[in-house]
mmCIF file of C-alpha atoms and ligand atoms in Angstrom:
data_model
loop_
_atom_site.group_PDB
_atom_site.id
_atom_site.type_symbol
_atom_site.label_atom_id
_atom_site.label_comp_id
_atom_site.label_asym_id
_atom_site.label_seq_id
_atom_site.Cartn_x
_atom_site.Cartn_y
_atom_site.Cartn_z
ATOM 1 C CA MET A 27 13.892 -4.592 -16.580
ATOM 2 C CA SER A 28 12.232 -3.521 -13.342
ATOM 3 C CA LYS A 29 8.473 -3.236 -13.089
ATOM 4 C CA LEU A 30 8.893 0.085 -11.317
ATOM 5 C CA SER A 31 11.922 2.385 -11.238
ATOM 6 C CA ILE A 32 12.063 5.300 -8.841
ATOM 7 C CA ARG A 33 15.036 7.375 -9.942
ATOM 8 C CA ASN A 34 16.493 10.160 -7.795
ATOM 9 C CA VAL A 35 13.057 11.317 -6.784
ATOM 10 C CA GLU A 36 13.011 14.400 -4.566
ATOM 11 C CA LYS A 37 10.153 16.317 -3.037
ATOM 12 C CA THR A 38 10.133 19.686 -1.332
ATOM 13 C CA PHE A 39 6.787 21.183 -0.390
ATOM 14 C CA PRO A 40 6.802 24.978 -0.629
ATOM 15 C CA GLY A 41 6.180 26.856 2.620
ATOM 16 C CA ARG A 42 3.067 28.968 3.018
ATOM 17 C CA ASN A 43 3.349 32.650 3.974
ATOM 18 C CA SER A 44 6.267 32.798 6.401
ATOM 19 C CA THR A 45 6.723 29.046 6.998
ATOM 20 C CA ALA A 46 9.839 27.337 5.652
ATOM 21 C CA PRO A 47 9.557 24.763 2.851
ATOM 22 C CA THR A 48 9.404 21.082 3.909
ATOM 23 C CA ARG A 49 11.980 18.740 2.465
ATOM 24 C CA ALA A 50 9.965 15.539 2.440
ATOM 25 C CA LEU A 51 12.251 13.376 0.284
ATOM 26 C CA VAL A 52 15.923 13.717 -0.586
ATOM 27 C CA PRO A 53 17.021 11.952 -3.807
ATOM 28 C CA THR A 54 15.524 8.494 -3.473
ATOM 29 C CA SER A 55 15.949 5.563 -5.832
ATOM 30 C CA LEU A 56 14.268 2.178 -5.702
ATOM 31 C CA GLU A 57 13.813 -0.654 -8.181
ATOM 32 C CA VAL A 58 10.796 -2.915 -7.785
ATOM 33 C CA ALA A 59 10.804 -6.222 -9.678
ATOM 34 C CA ASP A 60 7.742 -7.802 -11.242
ATOM 35 C CA ASN A 61 5.734 -9.759 -8.621
ATOM 36 C CA ASP A 62 7.590 -8.182 -5.707
ATOM 37 C CA PHE A 63 5.680 -7.360 -2.529
ATOM 38 C CA ILE A 64 7.523 -4.365 -1.117
ATOM 39 C CA THR A 65 6.599 -2.824 2.201
ATOM 40 C CA ILE A 66 7.826 0.687 2.916
ATOM 41 C CA LEU A 67 8.388 1.019 6.654
ATOM 42 C CA GLY A 68 9.218 4.242 8.452
ATOM 43 C CA PRO A 69 8.246 6.548 11.317
ATOM 44 C CA SER A 70 5.365 8.945 10.942
ATOM 45 C CA GLY A 71 6.192 11.988 8.795
ATOM 46 C CA CYS A 72 9.203 10.422 7.037
ATOM 47 C CA GLY A 73 7.753 10.762 3.545
ATOM 48 C CA LYS A 74 6.189 7.328 2.941
ATOM 49 C CA SER A 75 2.882 8.695 1.675
ATOM 50 C CA THR A 76 4.692 11.312 -0.390
ATOM 51 C CA LEU A 77 6.725 8.602 -2.127
ATOM 52 C CA LEU A 78 3.634 6.460 -2.758
ATOM 53 C CA ARG A 79 1.618 9.440 -4.011
ATOM 54 C CA ILE A 80 4.418 10.266 -6.465
ATOM 55 C CA VAL A 81 4.294 6.680 -7.783
ATOM 56 C CA ALA A 82 0.505 7.010 -8.020
ATOM 57 C CA GLY A 83 0.924 10.234 -10.015
ATOM 58 C CA LEU A 84 -1.043 12.217 -7.418
ATOM 59 C CA GLU A 85 2.001 14.302 -6.529
ATOM 60 C CA THR A 86 4.705 15.637 -8.850
ATOM 61 C CA PRO A 87 8.325 15.135 -7.780
ATOM 62 C CA THR A 88 10.502 18.244 -7.437
ATOM 63 C CA ALA A 89 13.217 16.291 -9.291
ATOM 64 C CA GLY A 90 13.752 12.777 -10.594
ATOM 65 C CA GLU A 91 11.372 10.404 -12.325
ATOM 66 C CA VAL A 92 9.233 7.319 -11.898
ATOM 67 C CA LEU A 93 9.003 4.689 -14.636
ATOM 68 C CA LEU A 94 6.350 1.976 -14.732
ATOM 69 C CA GLU A 95 7.358 -0.763 -17.177
ATOM 70 C CA GLY A 96 9.790 1.748 -18.664
ATOM 71 C CA LYS A 97 7.186 4.469 -19.219
ATOM 72 C CA ALA A 98 7.352 7.752 -17.299
ATOM 73 C CA VAL A 99 4.508 8.290 -14.842
ATOM 74 C CA SER A 100 2.916 11.682 -15.402
ATOM 75 C CA GLY A 101 -0.394 11.368 -13.568
ATOM 76 C CA PRO A 102 -2.814 8.888 -12.032
ATOM 77 C CA GLY A 103 -4.006 5.975 -14.162
ATOM 78 C CA PRO A 104 -5.930 2.701 -13.967
ATOM 79 C CA ASP A 105 -2.636 0.772 -14.279
ATOM 80 C CA ARG A 106 -2.022 1.575 -10.573
ATOM 81 C CA GLY A 107 -4.720 0.427 -8.148
ATOM 82 C CA MET A 108 -4.774 2.475 -4.942
ATOM 83 C CA VAL A 109 -6.116 1.708 -1.475
ATOM 84 C CA PHE A 110 -5.842 4.396 1.212
ATOM 85 C CA GLN A 111 -6.324 4.296 4.958
ATOM 86 C CA SER A 112 -9.523 6.280 5.018
ATOM 87 C CA TYR A 113 -12.552 4.851 3.341
ATOM 88 C CA THR A 114 -12.780 6.136 -0.181
ATOM 89 C CA LEU A 115 -15.863 4.327 -1.455
ATOM 90 C CA PHE A 116 -18.674 6.277 -3.075
ATOM 91 C CA PRO A 117 -21.361 6.266 -0.356
ATOM 92 C CA TRP A 118 -24.243 6.554 -2.836
ATOM 93 C CA LEU A 119 -23.209 3.458 -4.817
ATOM 94 C CA THR A 120 -23.735 -0.168 -3.820
ATOM 95 C CA VAL A 121 -20.724 -2.352 -3.067
ATOM 96 C CA ARG A 122 -21.041 -3.908 -6.523
ATOM 97 C CA ASP A 123 -21.274 -0.544 -8.284
ATOM 98 C CA ASN A 124 -18.269 0.739 -6.357
ATOM 99 C CA VAL A 125 -16.268 -2.189 -7.734
ATOM 100 C CA CYS A 126 -17.717 -1.662 -11.239
ATOM 101 C CA PHE A 127 -16.750 2.010 -11.245
ATOM 102 C CA GLY A 128 -13.468 1.789 -13.153
ATOM 103 C CA LEU A 129 -14.819 -0.911 -15.461
ATOM 104 C CA ARG A 130 -17.734 1.311 -16.410
ATOM 105 C CA GLU A 131 -15.349 4.215 -17.071
ATOM 106 C CA ARG A 132 -13.488 1.912 -19.453
ATOM 107 C CA GLY A 133 -16.736 1.174 -21.273
ATOM 108 C CA LEU A 134 -16.993 -2.559 -20.547
ATOM 109 C CA PRO A 135 -20.404 -4.095 -21.260
ATOM 110 C CA ARG A 136 -22.569 -4.193 -18.115
ATOM 111 C CA ALA A 137 -22.728 -8.009 -17.984
ATOM 112 C CA GLU A 138 -18.943 -8.196 -18.071
ATOM 113 C CA GLN A 139 -18.643 -5.508 -15.347
ATOM 114 C CA LEU A 140 -20.957 -7.489 -13.091
ATOM 115 C CA ALA A 141 -19.147 -10.778 -13.676
ATOM 116 C CA ILE A 142 -15.767 -9.211 -12.841
ATOM 117 C CA ALA A 143 -17.125 -7.341 -9.790
ATOM 118 C CA ASP A 144 -18.766 -10.437 -8.355
ATOM 119 C CA ARG A 145 -15.637 -12.514 -8.893
ATOM 120 C CA PHE A 146 -13.458 -10.058 -6.946
ATOM 121 C CA LEU A 147 -16.100 -9.522 -4.269
ATOM 122 C CA ALA A 148 -16.148 -13.298 -3.754
ATOM 123 C CA GLN A 149 -12.350 -13.296 -3.566
ATOM 124 C CA VAL A 150 -12.400 -10.772 -0.687
ATOM 125 C CA GLY A 151 -15.212 -12.640 1.088
ATOM 126 C CA LEU A 152 -18.078 -10.250 0.339
ATOM 127 C CA LYS A 153 -20.424 -12.626 -1.454
ATOM 128 C CA GLY A 154 -23.937 -11.707 -0.344
ATOM 129 C CA PHE A 155 -23.094 -8.031 0.274
ATOM 130 C CA GLU A 156 -23.119 -6.890 -3.376
ATOM 131 C CA ASN A 157 -26.219 -4.727 -2.932
ATOM 132 C CA HIS A 158 -25.275 -3.171 0.395
ATOM 133 C CA HIS A 159 -24.169 0.440 0.642
ATOM 134 C CA PRO A 160 -20.815 1.336 2.286
ATOM 135 C CA ALA A 161 -22.522 2.793 5.392
ATOM 136 C CA GLN A 162 -24.019 -0.643 6.081
ATOM 137 C CA LEU A 163 -20.568 -2.259 6.234
ATOM 138 C CA SER A 164 -17.914 -2.520 8.956
ATOM 139 C CA GLY A 165 -14.553 -0.806 8.404
ATOM 140 C CA GLY A 166 -12.925 -4.097 7.438
ATOM 141 C CA MET A 167 -15.641 -4.825 4.881
ATOM 142 C CA GLN A 168 -15.286 -1.331 3.411
ATOM 143 C CA GLN A 169 -11.560 -1.891 2.979
ATOM 144 C CA ARG A 170 -12.232 -5.288 1.390
ATOM 145 C CA THR A 171 -14.528 -3.512 -1.072
ATOM 146 C CA ALA A 172 -11.788 -0.964 -1.797
ATOM 147 C CA LEU A 173 -9.354 -3.821 -2.392
ATOM 148 C CA ALA A 174 -11.813 -5.578 -4.730
ATOM 149 C CA ARG A 175 -12.268 -2.288 -6.602
ATOM 150 C CA ALA A 176 -8.507 -1.874 -7.024
ATOM 151 C CA LEU A 177 -8.067 -5.501 -8.168
ATOM 152 C CA ALA A 178 -11.026 -5.446 -10.580
ATOM 153 C CA ASN A 179 -9.187 -3.052 -12.905
ATOM 154 C CA ASP A 180 -6.365 -5.603 -13.234
ATOM 155 C CA PRO A 181 -3.718 -2.972 -12.466
ATOM 156 C CA LYS A 182 -0.012 -3.455 -13.145
ATOM 157 C CA MET A 183 0.638 -2.532 -9.526
ATOM 158 C CA LEU A 184 -1.249 -2.237 -6.263
ATOM 159 C CA LEU A 185 -0.332 0.796 -4.144
ATOM 160 C CA LEU A 186 -1.538 0.707 -0.550
ATOM 161 C CA ASP A 187 -1.098 3.452 2.043
ATOM 162 C CA GLU A 188 -1.708 2.095 5.556
ATOM 163 C CA PRO A 189 -4.938 0.526 4.282
ATOM 164 C CA PHE A 190 -5.596 -1.374 7.502
ATOM 165 C CA GLY A 191 -4.451 1.404 9.845
ATOM 166 C CA ALA A 192 -7.923 2.344 11.058
ATOM 167 C CA LEU A 193 -9.023 -1.228 11.777
ATOM 168 C CA ASP A 194 -8.959 -3.053 15.103
ATOM 169 C CA HIS A 195 -6.064 -5.439 15.670
ATOM 170 C CA GLN A 196 -7.902 -8.699 14.918
ATOM 171 C CA THR A 197 -9.547 -7.396 11.733
ATOM 172 C CA ARG A 198 -6.222 -5.980 10.661
ATOM 173 C CA GLU A 199 -4.503 -9.360 10.977
ATOM 174 C CA LEU A 200 -7.262 -11.035 8.946
ATOM 175 C CA MET A 201 -6.914 -8.358 6.251
ATOM 176 C CA GLN A 202 -3.153 -8.954 6.086
ATOM 177 C CA GLU A 203 -3.781 -12.671 5.558
ATOM 178 C CA LEU A 204 -6.400 -11.903 2.920
ATOM 179 C CA LEU A 205 -4.089 -9.605 0.949
ATOM 180 C CA LEU A 206 -1.161 -11.990 1.273
ATOM 181 C CA GLY A 207 -3.361 -14.878 0.052
ATOM 182 C CA ILE A 208 -4.377 -12.826 -2.994
ATOM 183 C CA TRP A 209 -0.730 -12.037 -3.686
ATOM 184 C CA GLU A 210 0.287 -15.680 -3.272
ATOM 185 C CA ALA A 211 -2.400 -16.675 -5.814
ATOM 186 C CA ASP A 212 -1.915 -13.894 -8.385
ATOM 187 C CA ARG A 213 1.571 -12.450 -7.717
ATOM 188 C CA LYS A 214 0.625 -8.834 -8.309
ATOM 189 C CA THR A 215 3.388 -6.279 -7.859
ATOM 190 C CA VAL A 216 2.620 -4.536 -4.567
ATOM 191 C CA MET A 217 3.966 -1.446 -2.806
ATOM 192 C CA PHE A 218 2.521 -1.242 0.704
ATOM 193 C CA VAL A 219 3.239 1.622 3.117
ATOM 194 C CA THR A 220 3.050 1.024 6.866
ATOM 195 C CA HIS A 221 4.594 2.050 10.176
ATOM 196 C CA ASP A 222 3.753 -1.364 11.688
ATOM 197 C CA ILE A 223 6.781 -3.664 11.844
ATOM 198 C CA ASP A 224 4.861 -6.968 12.135
ATOM 199 C CA GLU A 225 2.657 -6.023 9.208
ATOM 200 C CA ALA A 226 5.695 -5.029 7.137
ATOM 201 C CA ILE A 227 7.482 -8.349 7.717
ATOM 202 C CA PHE A 228 4.471 -10.659 7.492
ATOM 203 C CA MET A 229 3.437 -9.803 3.939
ATOM 204 C CA ALA A 230 6.648 -8.641 2.300
ATOM 205 C CA SER A 231 9.190 -10.140 0.013
ATOM 206 C CA ARG A 232 11.271 -6.992 0.793
ATOM 207 C CA VAL A 233 11.030 -4.439 3.579
ATOM 208 C CA VAL A 234 12.367 -1.016 2.611
ATOM 209 C CA VAL A 235 13.093 1.132 5.663
ATOM 210 C CA MET A 236 12.929 4.914 5.354
ATOM 211 C CA SER A 237 14.851 7.341 7.521
ATOM 212 C CA ALA A 238 13.327 10.202 9.486
ATOM 213 C CA ARG A 239 12.537 13.338 7.464
ATOM 214 C CA PRO A 240 13.904 14.244 5.026
ATOM 215 C CA GLY A 241 13.083 10.718 3.884
ATOM 216 C CA ARG A 242 15.567 8.497 2.152
ATOM 217 C CA ILE A 243 15.953 4.745 1.939
ATOM 218 C CA LYS A 244 17.968 3.541 4.863
ATOM 219 C CA CYS A 245 18.000 -0.200 4.234
ATOM 220 C CA ASP A 246 16.363 -2.806 2.094
ATOM 221 C CA ILE A 247 15.861 -6.230 3.654
ATOM 222 C CA PRO A 248 14.705 -9.326 1.733
ATOM 223 C CA ILE A 249 12.260 -11.396 3.796
ATOM 224 C CA GLU A 250 12.986 -15.036 3.216
ATOM 225 C CA LEU A 251 10.067 -16.608 5.090
ATOM 226 C CA PRO A 252 8.490 -19.449 3.083
ATOM 227 C CA HIS A 253 5.132 -19.214 1.267
ATOM 228 C CA PRO A 254 2.288 -19.838 1.738
ATOM 229 C CA ARG A 255 2.607 -17.897 4.997
ATOM 230 C CA SER A 256 0.049 -18.201 7.739
ATOM 231 C CA TYR A 257 -0.253 -16.071 10.871
ATOM 232 C CA LYS A 258 1.697 -18.833 12.633
ATOM 233 C CA VAL A 259 4.908 -17.581 11.027
ATOM 234 C CA LYS A 260 4.757 -14.624 13.446
ATOM 235 C CA THR A 261 5.795 -16.844 16.349
ATOM 236 C CA THR A 262 8.837 -18.395 14.635
ATOM 237 C CA PRO A 263 12.452 -17.511 15.566
ATOM 238 C CA GLU A 264 13.051 -16.361 11.965
ATOM 239 C CA PHE A 265 10.238 -13.811 12.215
ATOM 240 C CA ALA A 266 11.527 -12.695 15.618
ATOM 241 C CA ALA A 267 15.002 -12.126 14.150
ATOM 242 C CA TYR A 268 13.622 -9.849 11.392
ATOM 243 C CA LYS A 269 11.530 -8.059 13.978
ATOM 244 C CA GLU A 270 14.476 -7.461 16.276
ATOM 245 C CA ARG A 271 16.556 -5.978 13.460
ATOM 246 C CA LEU A 272 13.754 -3.763 12.127
ATOM 247 C CA THR A 273 12.701 -2.623 15.599
ATOM 248 C CA GLU A 274 16.241 -1.326 16.123
ATOM 249 C CA GLU A 275 16.315 0.439 12.720
ATOM 250 C CA ILE A 276 12.923 2.081 13.288
ATOM 251 C CA ARG A 277 13.645 3.034 16.890
ATOM 252 C CA VAL A 278 16.685 5.054 15.862
ATOM 253 C CA GLU A 279 14.641 6.860 13.189
ATOM 254 C CA THR A 280 11.698 7.517 15.501
ATOM 255 C CA ILE A 281 13.999 9.067 18.107
ATOM 256 C CA LYS A 282 15.502 11.283 15.374
ATOM 257 C CA ALA A 283 12.015 12.289 14.178
ATOM 258 C CA VAL A 284 10.853 13.149 17.697
ATOM 259 C CA THR A 285 13.946 15.198 18.576
ATOM 260 C CA MET A 286 13.687 17.097 15.263
ATOM 261 C CA GLU A 287 10.134 18.122 16.086
ATOM 262 C CA ARG A 288 11.182 19.780 19.337
HETATM 263 N N1 ADP B 29 0.806 18.702 0.707
HETATM 264 C C1 ADP B 29 1.761 18.961 1.597
HETATM 265 N N2 ADP B 29 2.167 20.238 1.845
HETATM 266 C C2 ADP B 29 3.153 20.493 2.718
HETATM 267 N N3 ADP B 29 3.803 19.557 3.420
HETATM 268 C C3 ADP B 29 3.460 18.277 3.232
HETATM 269 C C4 ADP B 29 2.414 17.898 2.312
HETATM 270 N N4 ADP B 29 2.292 16.541 2.332
HETATM 271 C C5 ADP B 29 3.207 16.094 3.226
HETATM 272 N N5 ADP B 29 3.916 17.125 3.752
HETATM 273 C C6 ADP B 29 5.013 17.011 4.732
HETATM 274 O O1 ADP B 29 5.991 16.119 4.220
HETATM 275 C C7 ADP B 29 6.501 15.278 5.235
HETATM 276 C C8 ADP B 29 6.268 13.836 4.865
HETATM 277 O O2 ADP B 29 4.860 13.568 4.908
HETATM 278 P P1 ADP B 29 4.218 12.153 4.560
HETATM 279 O O3 ADP B 29 4.748 11.705 3.244
HETATM 280 O O4 ADP B 29 2.767 12.284 4.706
HETATM 281 O O5 ADP B 29 4.826 11.215 5.719
HETATM 282 P P2 ADP B 29 4.384 9.753 6.218
HETATM 283 O O6 ADP B 29 3.395 9.217 5.251
HETATM 284 O O7 ADP B 29 5.657 8.967 6.272
HETATM 285 O O8 ADP B 29 3.811 9.920 7.585
HETATM 286 C C9 ADP B 29 5.798 15.701 6.525
HETATM 287 O O9 ADP B 29 6.641 16.599 7.215
HETATM 288 C C10 ADP B 29 4.549 16.394 6.044
HETATM 289 O O10 ADP B 29 4.125 17.371 6.958
HETATM 290 MG MG1 MG B 30 1.397 8.621 5.518
#
């Protein structure tokens, strides 16, 4: 049985006033196995976030269904840990209390909350920053806090929507290594949305390419680079071969997306 089944999911956003409805996704199906690290790659506006938000239960599909461990998804839940591009920490809470948030909601004893929060904060390299507030942190550190918060709830899946998109290039590469290292240690099931080809290949066990709007899955490519992966893999001929293929796939879709907009 798959960890996650996306079955014939469609999404059309209704138009407002005189504008036409937007067909964001045509029937889309995808099976994600336990421990898979899937990256969803596609040009801007192709429906990546819509698909991820449907899996998160933040958006209702127009048709089709999503099953997590065989159970229909009908809304958001702590079994799916989310990290978005924009910083979503509570500014009035310390780093530690941000990470404790879901644990407190679940009614865990305070001592247990703190032990779990500090363990995950150490894992993302934020030991010593537990009592800081988000405004005192760099963008990369805020996203590491968001990642620790998502992991602390021990979700069945991690859902990430361009989580490193607002970071500078160097920080972004370090964050990719951090997330990949966590996955290599714990083998969480991950669905990661990006429009960055290098990012998609580097972390993934499968890259799923989406077509220009209306989105559908265009191809699904297993990435057979060995683990543990370091940044050095990016300069190998194997990596270059994946990059060449995906660059071609994405280029075609980006041209389609741009000409549709005109
Ligand atoms: N809430 C919404 N209402 C209307 N249209 C939307 C809404 N959310 C997304 N869309 C449209 O659906 C399409 C896909 O959007 P999105 O999933 O955000 O793409 P991506 O994440 O790949 O850039 C776009 O044309 C976008 O304008
Ligand atoms: Mg998006």
